[in-house]
Amino acid sequence: MPVGTRTGPAGHGGLIGSAAETGLLRGRETGQYGRTASRIDESDRRKGKPVRGTVTSAAIAARYRNSYARAGGYLPENREAAHAWLREFTEQASEWKEEHVPSVAALAQLVDTDPVVKEYVTAMIEQVPQEERVVSDIPHLLQCLDKITVTAPAYAWNPDDRIFFPMSNLFVHLMATDGGWNVFRNKQFNEKLTGVLQAWYDFLDKEESCSVLNDKATGWFSQPAYEQFKLYEFELDRDKPYWGFTSYNDFFHRRIKPEFRPLAADDNAVVSANDGTVLRYRQGVKRQDQFWLKGQPYSLENMLNGSQYVEKFADGDVFQSFLSGADYHRWHAPVAGEVVAVEKVPGYTFAELQSMGEDPTAGTHSQCYGASVNTRGIVIIKSTAPDIGYVGVIPIGITEISSITHTVAEKQTVGKGQELGYFSFGGSSMCLLFEKNAVELTAPDNKKDGFDGGAPVFVNAQIARAK
């Protein structure tokens, strides 16, 4: 089956269940790619030996340093502090006595009835070395997920105590294993896990989640939080309960005051769609490419989910940036024009690119890969500037909730800098697509390989000009 064929859930570009994925999984099971197989050796388990495929503590530490949540500021720099929090959290979760929440119950049923999924989940737990293991077995993992779905993330003034992404912290050890790499790319497991994430999203959309919106030490209105997140830049009313926010999600995608993000004055300017940090800029992007390779080339057919507008961007440019936890999480039109396409594409949440052999950078280096397989939005604008032509705006969900909401519709006319949508709580990245020879980049490209070194960008500020 050729890559780019639209099979399986929309947005996976044919990768899920395709020959490409099947080959990768088979290769890993047989050790073809230099990694120990995922299959569990029952004799080793009975003898109390480490399960084949067990990763080292050093490998887990490396993966933590390169995880998206750590790099994005959602988990602390200090891995020991994150691990201490996780150990306490998992111990508390083991006391969960209630029935599973419905979405976790659905995941439990899948694990119980699908032998392949059960094997992978068991493997990813047992391939974590004993000294690092905080999840004891599958029932314990499900209890942890139950607890997360009814927990609003608290603020912490001490950077070592900031665990804003509890699910990423729970999964960071598990994703470093062969079993984890396989199961998080499994179609059925991803669908059920998405249901768990939706349950958490629903909780964070309720007034009950406002329990962390206060000025106490662990509140998001405390003075350290106010300064760290520059809340003075945002629209809020301190005289109202919860400063006018109706839920934690409402606070997370809060609106910014226009004077803090003025629109670039140059009529020929293309402006940033979001706040963030430059990840990379690529020219000559192909209609179809092997986006799962180490270099992560962009593949327009997959990014745009087979859209009729793929040809418009063939051999064109992609500008990608990523958003940290402190960034403004609404996105705006980089050009004025008519919205000709709006789509939300369901996809992966915690899947990562992994090359042949051990790759501790898989977390941070998977953002470009995620542009083809993750949950993402698509907005295509036909610019009123004839030299620019069509512009694509692709917000990408990464980890946690990966929730994307559009606030525009097809056939709508938008002005440059007008809001197009927003991310709710969760990690996020943004790709802008341009036609061949349409624009000249003015924002500095990131010359380093990864997150570090990229220049900041701000919504409504110039990043390119029409040629």
Short mmCIF file of C-alpha atoms in Angstrom, two decimals:
data_model
loop_
_atom_site.label_atom_id
_atom_site.label_comp_id
_atom_site.label_asym_id
_atom_site.label_seq_id
_atom_site.Cartn_x
_atom_site.Cartn_y
_atom_site.Cartn_z
CA MET A 1 0.00 0.00 0.00
CA PRO A 2 1.64 3.31 -0.98
CA VAL A 3 2.23 5.87 1.74
CA GLY A 4 -0.30 8.66 1.40
CA THR A 5 -3.24 6.35 0.70
CA ARG A 6 -6.16 7.46 2.84
CA THR A 7 -7.02 4.31 4.73
CA GLY A 8 -7.93 3.82 8.37
CA PRO A 9 -8.86 6.88 10.43
CA ALA A 10 -8.66 10.17 8.60
CA GLY A 11 -5.37 11.93 9.06
CA HIS A 12 -3.13 8.95 9.52
CA GLY A 13 -2.24 9.11 5.85
CA GLY A 14 -2.32 5.33 5.51
CA LEU A 15 0.46 4.78 8.05
CA ILE A 16 -1.68 3.07 10.68
CA GLY A 17 -2.14 -0.51 9.65
CA SER A 18 -0.15 0.06 6.48
CA ALA A 19 2.74 -1.92 5.12
CA ALA A 20 5.06 0.82 6.40
CA GLU A 21 3.97 0.40 10.01
CA THR A 22 3.68 -3.38 9.80
CA GLY A 23 7.24 -3.60 8.57
CA LEU A 24 8.48 -1.42 11.42
CA LEU A 25 6.70 -3.50 14.04
CA ARG A 26 7.86 -6.78 12.57
CA GLY A 27 11.41 -5.50 12.37
CA ARG A 28 11.40 -4.54 16.02
CA GLU A 29 9.91 -7.84 17.12
CA THR A 30 12.66 -9.80 15.37
CA GLY A 31 15.47 -7.49 16.43
CA GLN A 32 16.04 -6.55 12.79
CA TYR A 33 16.72 -2.93 13.65
CA GLY A 34 19.28 -3.53 16.34
CA ARG A 35 16.90 -3.27 19.31
CA THR A 36 15.99 -6.15 21.58
CA ALA A 37 12.63 -7.66 20.73
CA SER A 38 9.44 -6.59 22.51
CA ARG A 39 8.22 -10.10 23.11
CA ILE A 40 8.17 -11.12 26.75
CA ASP A 41 10.31 -14.10 27.77
CA GLU A 42 8.18 -15.97 30.30
CA SER A 43 11.18 -17.91 31.59
CA ASP A 44 12.97 -14.66 32.43
CA ARG A 45 9.88 -13.40 34.23
CA ARG A 46 9.55 -16.58 36.30
CA LYS A 47 13.24 -16.41 37.26
CA GLY A 48 12.90 -12.76 38.29
CA LYS A 49 15.32 -11.63 35.58
CA PRO A 50 14.84 -8.35 33.69
CA VAL A 51 12.47 -8.82 30.77
CA ARG A 52 14.15 -8.81 27.36
CA GLY A 53 14.06 -5.31 25.94
CA THR A 54 14.43 -3.65 29.35
CA VAL A 55 15.85 -0.16 28.89
CA THR A 56 18.53 1.32 31.09
CA SER A 57 18.08 4.14 33.58
CA ALA A 58 20.50 6.20 31.51
CA ALA A 59 18.32 5.73 28.41
CA ILE A 60 15.23 6.80 30.35
CA ALA A 61 17.05 9.87 31.66
CA ALA A 62 18.09 10.80 28.12
CA ARG A 63 14.55 10.39 26.85
CA TYR A 64 13.22 12.55 29.66
CA ARG A 65 15.64 15.35 28.81
CA ASN A 66 14.43 15.22 25.21
CA SER A 67 10.73 14.77 25.92
CA TYR A 68 8.35 17.36 24.49
CA ALA A 69 6.80 18.05 27.91
CA ARG A 70 10.19 18.82 29.48
CA ALA A 71 11.34 20.98 26.57
CA GLY A 72 8.01 22.80 26.48
CA GLY A 73 8.12 23.67 30.17
CA TYR A 74 5.29 21.32 31.21
CA LEU A 75 7.63 19.09 33.26
CA PRO A 76 10.64 20.20 35.34
CA GLU A 77 14.26 20.17 34.22
CA ASN A 78 15.06 18.05 37.25
CA ARG A 79 14.07 14.47 36.36
CA GLU A 80 14.56 13.28 39.93
CA ALA A 81 11.94 15.78 41.08
CA ALA A 82 9.54 14.61 38.37
CA HIS A 83 10.14 11.00 39.34
CA ALA A 84 9.51 11.74 43.04
CA TRP A 85 6.20 13.37 42.12
CA LEU A 86 5.29 10.41 39.93
CA ARG A 87 6.09 7.90 42.65
CA GLU A 88 3.80 9.72 45.09
CA PHE A 89 1.05 10.10 42.48
CA THR A 90 1.09 6.44 41.48
CA GLU A 91 0.97 5.40 45.13
CA GLN A 92 -2.11 7.58 45.61
CA ALA A 93 -3.66 6.20 42.43
CA SER A 94 -3.27 2.64 43.73
CA GLU A 95 -5.88 3.52 46.37
CA TRP A 96 -8.53 4.25 43.69
CA LYS A 97 -11.48 2.09 44.75
CA GLU A 98 -14.22 3.44 42.51
CA GLU A 99 -15.27 1.90 39.22
CA HIS A 100 -13.28 2.98 36.19
CA VAL A 101 -14.48 6.11 34.46
CA PRO A 102 -16.20 5.01 31.20
CA SER A 103 -13.29 5.85 28.90
CA VAL A 104 -10.78 4.01 31.08
CA ALA A 105 -13.18 1.07 31.26
CA ALA A 106 -13.23 1.00 27.44
CA LEU A 107 -9.44 0.97 27.37
CA ALA A 108 -9.39 -1.82 29.96
CA GLN A 109 -11.73 -3.90 27.81
CA LEU A 110 -9.46 -3.46 24.79
CA VAL A 111 -6.40 -4.56 26.76
CA ASP A 112 -8.30 -7.56 28.16
CA THR A 113 -9.60 -8.74 24.78
CA ASP A 114 -6.83 -7.86 22.31
CA PRO A 115 -3.84 -10.17 22.90
CA VAL A 116 -1.43 -8.02 20.88
CA VAL A 117 -2.31 -4.84 22.77
CA LYS A 118 -2.11 -6.72 26.07
CA GLU A 119 1.33 -8.04 25.17
CA TYR A 120 2.61 -4.58 24.26
CA VAL A 121 1.18 -2.90 27.38
CA THR A 122 2.59 -5.64 29.62
CA ALA A 123 5.95 -5.34 27.86
CA MET A 124 6.18 -1.58 28.22
CA ILE A 125 5.57 -1.84 31.97
CA GLU A 126 7.99 -4.69 32.53
CA GLN A 127 10.71 -3.27 30.27
CA VAL A 128 11.13 -0.31 32.63
CA PRO A 129 13.97 -1.26 35.02
CA GLN A 130 12.93 -2.02 38.60
CA GLU A 131 14.68 1.01 40.04
CA GLU A 132 12.65 3.28 37.74
CA ARG A 133 9.35 1.41 37.72
CA VAL A 134 6.43 3.14 39.43
CA VAL A 135 3.58 1.43 37.53
CA SER A 136 3.40 -2.14 38.78
CA ASP A 137 0.95 -3.71 36.31
CA ILE A 138 -1.96 -3.03 33.95
CA PRO A 139 -4.62 -2.55 36.70
CA HIS A 140 -2.33 0.01 38.36
CA LEU A 141 -1.85 1.87 35.06
CA LEU A 142 -5.62 2.09 34.65
CA GLN A 143 -5.99 3.46 38.17
CA CYS A 144 -3.48 6.19 37.31
CA LEU A 145 -5.48 7.15 34.25
CA ASP A 146 -8.68 7.23 36.32
CA LYS A 147 -7.09 9.67 38.73
CA ILE A 148 -5.74 11.94 36.02
CA THR A 149 -9.19 12.38 34.43
CA VAL A 150 -10.45 14.12 37.60
CA THR A 151 -7.33 16.14 38.41
CA ALA A 152 -6.73 19.76 37.44
CA PRO A 153 -3.02 20.64 37.12
CA ALA A 154 -1.82 22.77 40.02
CA TYR A 155 0.76 25.53 39.73
CA ALA A 156 4.07 25.42 41.62
CA TRP A 157 6.42 28.34 42.17
CA ASN A 158 9.41 25.99 42.44
CA PRO A 159 10.41 24.89 38.92
CA ASP A 160 11.28 21.42 40.24
CA ASP A 161 7.69 20.92 41.36
CA ARG A 162 5.95 21.95 38.11
CA ILE A 163 4.11 18.91 36.81
CA PHE A 164 1.66 20.50 34.40
CA PHE A 165 1.44 17.37 32.19
CA PRO A 166 0.75 14.44 34.55
CA MET A 167 0.03 12.00 31.73
CA SER A 168 3.30 12.83 29.98
CA ASN A 169 5.09 12.28 33.27
CA LEU A 170 3.30 8.94 33.67
CA PHE A 171 4.19 7.83 30.15
CA VAL A 172 7.75 9.14 29.80
CA HIS A 173 9.32 5.93 31.20
CA LEU A 174 6.93 3.67 29.34
CA MET A 175 7.46 5.37 25.97
CA ALA A 176 11.20 4.68 26.19
CA THR A 177 10.58 0.94 25.83
CA ASP A 178 9.99 -1.20 22.75
CA GLY A 179 6.58 -2.20 24.07
CA GLY A 180 5.63 1.44 24.57
CA TRP A 181 6.85 2.48 21.14
CA ASN A 182 4.65 -0.21 19.62
CA VAL A 183 1.49 0.26 21.64
CA PHE A 184 1.31 4.05 21.33
CA ARG A 185 1.32 3.56 17.54
CA ASN A 186 -1.41 0.94 17.70
CA LYS A 187 -4.64 2.18 16.08
CA GLN A 188 -7.07 0.65 18.60
CA PHE A 189 -5.01 1.65 21.63
CA ASN A 190 -4.68 5.22 20.35
CA GLU A 191 -8.43 5.49 19.83
CA LYS A 192 -9.19 4.32 23.37
CA LEU A 193 -6.47 6.54 24.84
CA THR A 194 -7.97 9.47 22.94
CA GLY A 195 -11.22 8.72 24.77
CA VAL A 196 -9.38 8.97 28.10
CA LEU A 197 -7.88 12.28 27.02
CA GLN A 198 -11.35 13.50 26.01
CA ALA A 199 -12.64 12.62 29.48
CA TRP A 200 -9.89 14.73 31.00
CA TYR A 201 -10.68 17.55 28.56
CA ASP A 202 -14.34 17.39 29.62
CA PHE A 203 -13.32 17.67 33.28
CA LEU A 204 -11.06 20.66 32.56
CA ASP A 205 -14.02 22.27 30.79
CA LYS A 206 -16.11 22.15 33.98
CA GLU A 207 -16.29 24.73 36.75
CA GLU A 208 -14.97 22.05 39.10
CA SER A 209 -11.56 22.46 37.44
CA CYS A 210 -11.45 26.09 38.66
CA SER A 211 -10.27 24.73 42.02
CA VAL A 212 -6.70 25.58 40.96
CA LEU A 213 -7.60 29.10 39.81
CA ASN A 214 -6.74 30.99 43.00
CA ASP A 215 -3.95 33.08 44.49
CA LYS A 216 -2.66 30.43 46.89
CA ALA A 217 0.82 28.93 46.57
CA THR A 218 -0.43 26.25 44.14
CA GLY A 219 -2.86 28.54 42.33
CA TRP A 220 -2.51 29.95 38.84
CA PHE A 221 -3.32 33.44 40.13
CA SER A 222 -0.44 33.46 42.66
CA GLN A 223 2.14 36.20 42.18
CA PRO A 224 4.84 33.88 40.76
CA ALA A 225 2.36 32.47 38.23
CA TYR A 226 1.09 35.95 37.39
CA GLU A 227 4.62 37.03 36.52
CA GLN A 228 5.77 33.83 34.83
CA PHE A 229 2.78 33.70 32.49
CA LYS A 230 2.56 37.50 32.09
CA LEU A 231 -1.12 37.47 32.99
CA TYR A 232 -1.18 41.26 32.77
CA GLU A 233 -1.09 40.79 28.97
CA PHE A 234 -4.39 38.90 28.95
CA GLU A 235 -8.04 39.76 29.20
CA LEU A 236 -9.28 39.01 32.72
CA ASP A 237 -11.42 40.58 35.45
CA ARG A 238 -9.95 40.25 38.93
CA ASP A 239 -13.22 41.38 40.49
CA LYS A 240 -15.11 38.32 39.20
CA PRO A 241 -14.97 34.77 40.59
CA TYR A 242 -11.97 32.99 39.07
CA TRP A 243 -11.13 36.30 37.37
CA GLY A 244 -13.91 35.73 34.89
CA PHE A 245 -12.81 32.28 33.68
CA THR A 246 -15.40 29.50 33.63
CA SER A 247 -12.98 26.52 33.71
CA TYR A 248 -9.30 25.62 33.61
CA ASN A 249 -9.48 25.25 29.82
CA ASP A 250 -11.06 28.71 29.58
CA PHE A 251 -8.05 30.03 31.48
CA PHE A 252 -5.56 28.07 29.36
CA HIS A 253 -6.74 29.48 26.02
CA ARG A 254 -7.34 32.97 27.44
CA ARG A 255 -7.42 35.92 25.04
CA ILE A 256 -4.60 38.42 24.85
CA LYS A 257 -4.98 42.19 24.85
CA PRO A 258 -4.49 43.53 21.31
CA GLU A 259 -1.93 46.13 22.41
CA PHE A 260 0.45 43.35 23.42
CA ARG A 261 0.39 41.76 19.95
CA PRO A 262 0.21 44.66 17.45
CA LEU A 263 -0.24 43.77 13.80
CA ALA A 264 2.80 44.28 11.55
CA ALA A 265 2.37 47.52 9.61
CA ASP A 266 3.92 46.34 6.32
CA ASP A 267 1.14 45.47 3.84
CA ASN A 268 3.41 42.84 2.27
CA ALA A 269 4.16 41.19 5.60
CA VAL A 270 3.16 37.62 6.42
CA VAL A 271 2.65 37.45 10.16
CA SER A 272 3.09 34.65 12.66
CA ALA A 273 -0.06 32.67 13.35
CA ASN A 274 1.01 31.97 16.94
CA ASP A 275 3.35 32.68 19.80
CA GLY A 276 6.16 30.17 20.01
CA THR A 277 9.73 29.30 19.05
CA VAL A 278 11.05 28.60 15.56
CA LEU A 279 11.58 24.88 15.02
CA ARG A 280 12.63 24.86 11.36
CA TYR A 281 12.02 26.21 7.86
CA ARG A 282 12.08 23.98 4.77
CA GLN A 283 11.79 24.76 1.07
CA GLY A 284 11.01 22.49 -1.86
CA VAL A 285 8.61 20.32 0.14
CA LYS A 286 7.40 17.30 -1.79
CA ARG A 287 3.85 16.23 -2.46
CA GLN A 288 4.70 12.84 -0.90
CA ASP A 289 7.76 11.93 1.10
CA GLN A 290 8.95 9.38 3.67
CA PHE A 291 8.15 11.46 6.75
CA TRP A 292 8.99 8.60 9.13
CA LEU A 293 12.71 8.72 8.29
CA LYS A 294 15.25 10.23 10.68
CA GLY A 295 15.40 13.54 8.83
CA GLN A 296 11.61 13.87 8.99
CA PRO A 297 10.91 15.40 5.58
CA TYR A 298 7.48 16.94 5.25
CA SER A 299 4.90 15.08 3.17
CA LEU A 300 2.13 17.38 1.96
CA GLU A 301 -0.29 14.61 1.07
CA ASN A 302 -0.20 13.35 4.66
CA MET A 303 -0.07 16.74 6.35
CA LEU A 304 -3.14 17.93 4.45
CA ASN A 305 -4.99 14.60 4.69
CA GLY A 306 -5.28 14.25 0.93
CA SER A 307 -6.78 17.74 0.46
CA GLN A 308 -7.53 19.05 -3.02
CA TYR A 309 -5.10 21.90 -2.20
CA VAL A 310 -2.01 19.70 -1.93
CA GLU A 311 -0.85 20.66 -5.42
CA LYS A 312 -0.96 24.36 -4.49
CA PHE A 313 1.90 23.81 -2.04
CA ALA A 314 3.97 21.28 -4.01
CA ASP A 315 7.67 22.34 -3.96
CA GLY A 316 6.70 25.16 -1.61
CA ASP A 317 7.76 26.07 1.92
CA VAL A 318 6.95 24.91 5.47
CA PHE A 319 7.61 27.10 8.50
CA GLN A 320 7.19 25.24 11.82
CA SER A 321 7.21 26.57 15.37
CA PHE A 322 6.31 25.04 18.74
CA LEU A 323 4.43 26.47 21.71
CA SER A 324 5.56 26.21 25.31
CA GLY A 325 3.28 26.14 28.35
CA ALA A 326 3.68 29.86 28.92
CA ASP A 327 2.75 30.85 25.34
CA TYR A 328 -0.51 32.35 24.15
CA HIS A 329 -2.52 29.40 22.77
CA ARG A 330 -4.82 31.00 20.21
CA TRP A 331 -3.81 31.20 16.56
CA HIS A 332 -4.48 33.89 13.97
CA ALA A 333 -4.51 34.42 10.21
CA PRO A 334 -1.03 35.06 8.76
CA VAL A 335 -2.60 36.77 5.72
CA ALA A 336 -5.91 38.33 4.77
CA GLY A 337 -8.17 36.43 2.43
CA GLU A 338 -10.96 33.89 2.01
CA VAL A 339 -11.02 30.69 4.05
CA VAL A 340 -11.48 27.95 1.45
CA ALA A 341 -11.01 24.88 3.67
CA VAL A 342 -11.39 24.01 7.34
CA GLU A 343 -10.84 20.49 8.67
CA LYS A 344 -9.98 18.72 11.91
CA VAL A 345 -7.98 15.52 11.40
CA PRO A 346 -7.97 12.89 14.16
CA GLY A 347 -4.62 11.23 14.69
CA TYR A 348 -2.01 10.05 17.15
CA THR A 349 -1.45 11.64 20.56
CA PHE A 350 1.64 10.13 22.20
CA ALA A 351 3.27 8.39 19.23
CA GLU A 352 6.87 9.30 18.46
CA LEU A 353 9.25 8.80 15.60
CA GLN A 354 11.91 6.28 16.49
CA SER A 355 14.82 5.51 14.24
CA MET A 356 16.70 2.27 13.89
CA GLY A 357 18.42 1.75 17.21
CA GLU A 358 18.07 3.66 20.46
CA ASP A 359 17.09 7.27 19.94
CA PRO A 360 16.88 9.41 23.10
CA THR A 361 15.88 12.46 21.05
CA ALA A 362 12.68 10.88 19.72
CA GLY A 363 10.43 13.07 21.86
CA THR A 364 11.61 16.52 20.83
CA HIS A 365 12.51 15.49 17.29
CA SER A 366 9.08 14.03 16.55
CA GLN A 367 7.28 17.32 15.94
CA CYS A 368 7.90 17.32 12.20
CA TYR A 369 6.82 13.68 12.01
CA GLY A 370 3.72 14.65 14.02
CA ALA A 371 2.70 17.08 11.30
CA SER A 372 1.73 14.03 9.23
CA VAL A 373 0.22 11.71 11.84
CA ASN A 374 -0.91 13.64 14.93
CA THR A 375 -4.30 15.18 15.62
CA ARG A 376 -4.26 18.45 13.72
CA GLY A 377 -6.33 21.19 12.18
CA ILE A 378 -6.24 22.49 8.62
CA VAL A 379 -7.16 25.99 7.51
CA ILE A 380 -6.45 27.04 3.91
CA ILE A 381 -6.64 30.75 3.08
CA LYS A 382 -6.72 32.19 -0.44
CA SER A 383 -4.79 35.39 0.11
CA THR A 384 -6.00 38.72 -1.20
CA ALA A 385 -2.36 39.43 -2.03
CA PRO A 386 -2.03 37.87 -5.52
CA ASP A 387 1.72 37.25 -5.17
CA ILE A 388 1.20 35.10 -2.07
CA GLY A 389 -1.59 32.87 -3.32
CA TYR A 390 -2.72 30.13 -0.93
CA VAL A 391 -1.49 29.79 2.66
CA GLY A 392 -2.00 26.74 4.87
CA VAL A 393 -2.31 26.92 8.65
CA ILE A 394 -1.86 23.56 10.42
CA PRO A 395 -2.13 23.57 14.23
CA ILE A 396 -0.83 20.25 15.60
CA GLY A 397 -1.72 18.62 18.92
CA ILE A 398 1.10 16.95 20.84
CA THR A 399 0.56 14.69 23.88
CA GLU A 400 -2.06 15.22 26.59
CA ILE A 401 -5.39 16.45 25.25
CA SER A 402 -4.31 17.54 21.75
CA SER A 403 -7.57 19.49 21.47
CA ILE A 404 -8.01 21.84 18.51
CA THR A 405 -10.96 24.21 18.04
CA HIS A 406 -11.60 26.29 14.92
CA THR A 407 -13.38 29.64 15.23
CA VAL A 408 -13.72 30.25 11.47
CA ALA A 409 -15.65 28.50 8.73
CA GLU A 410 -15.26 27.90 5.01
CA LYS A 411 -16.15 30.80 2.69
CA GLN A 412 -15.49 33.26 5.50
CA THR A 413 -13.38 36.34 4.78
CA VAL A 414 -10.68 36.99 7.38
CA GLY A 415 -8.38 39.90 7.99
CA LYS A 416 -4.69 39.51 8.62
CA GLY A 417 -4.27 38.80 12.33
CA GLN A 418 -7.86 37.65 12.85
CA GLU A 419 -8.34 34.68 15.17
CA LEU A 420 -8.71 31.28 13.48
CA GLY A 421 -8.92 28.97 16.53
CA TYR A 422 -7.22 27.79 19.70
CA PHE A 423 -5.59 24.91 21.54
CA SER A 424 -7.05 23.68 24.81
CA PHE A 425 -4.78 22.21 27.48
CA GLY A 426 -2.03 20.16 25.89
CA GLY A 427 1.11 20.37 23.83
CA SER A 428 1.08 22.05 20.46
CA SER A 429 3.01 22.95 17.35
CA MET A 430 2.21 24.96 14.21
CA CYS A 431 3.06 24.59 10.53
CA LEU A 432 2.51 27.29 7.93
CA LEU A 433 2.50 26.28 4.25
CA PHE A 434 3.36 28.60 1.39
CA GLU A 435 3.32 28.21 -2.38
CA LYS A 436 6.59 27.88 -4.27
CA ASN A 437 8.48 31.20 -4.54
CA ALA A 438 5.65 33.09 -2.85
CA VAL A 439 7.38 34.43 0.26
CA GLU A 440 10.79 35.28 1.63
CA LEU A 441 11.42 34.32 5.25
CA THR A 442 12.43 37.21 7.51
CA ALA A 443 12.31 35.35 10.84
CA PRO A 444 15.65 33.66 11.64
CA ASP A 445 15.67 29.93 10.93
CA ASN A 446 16.66 27.52 13.70
CA LYS A 447 20.10 26.22 12.70
CA LYS A 448 20.25 23.73 15.57
CA ASP A 449 18.79 20.23 15.49
CA GLY A 450 15.95 20.37 17.98
CA PHE A 451 14.17 22.77 20.28
CA ASP A 452 17.12 24.71 21.63
CA GLY A 453 18.32 27.70 19.70
CA GLY A 454 15.12 28.69 17.92
CA ALA A 455 14.15 32.36 17.90
CA PRO A 456 10.88 33.46 19.52
CA VAL A 457 7.95 34.42 17.32
CA PHE A 458 4.85 36.35 18.33
CA VAL A 459 1.39 36.31 16.86
CA ASN A 460 0.78 39.19 14.40
CA ALA A 461 4.51 39.95 14.11
CA GLN A 462 6.19 39.66 10.70
CA ILE A 463 7.89 36.34 9.84
CA ALA A 464 8.02 36.68 6.01
CA ARG A 465 7.29 39.01 3.10
CA ALA A 466 5.72 38.51 -0.27
CA LYS A 467 8.36 38.19 -2.98
#
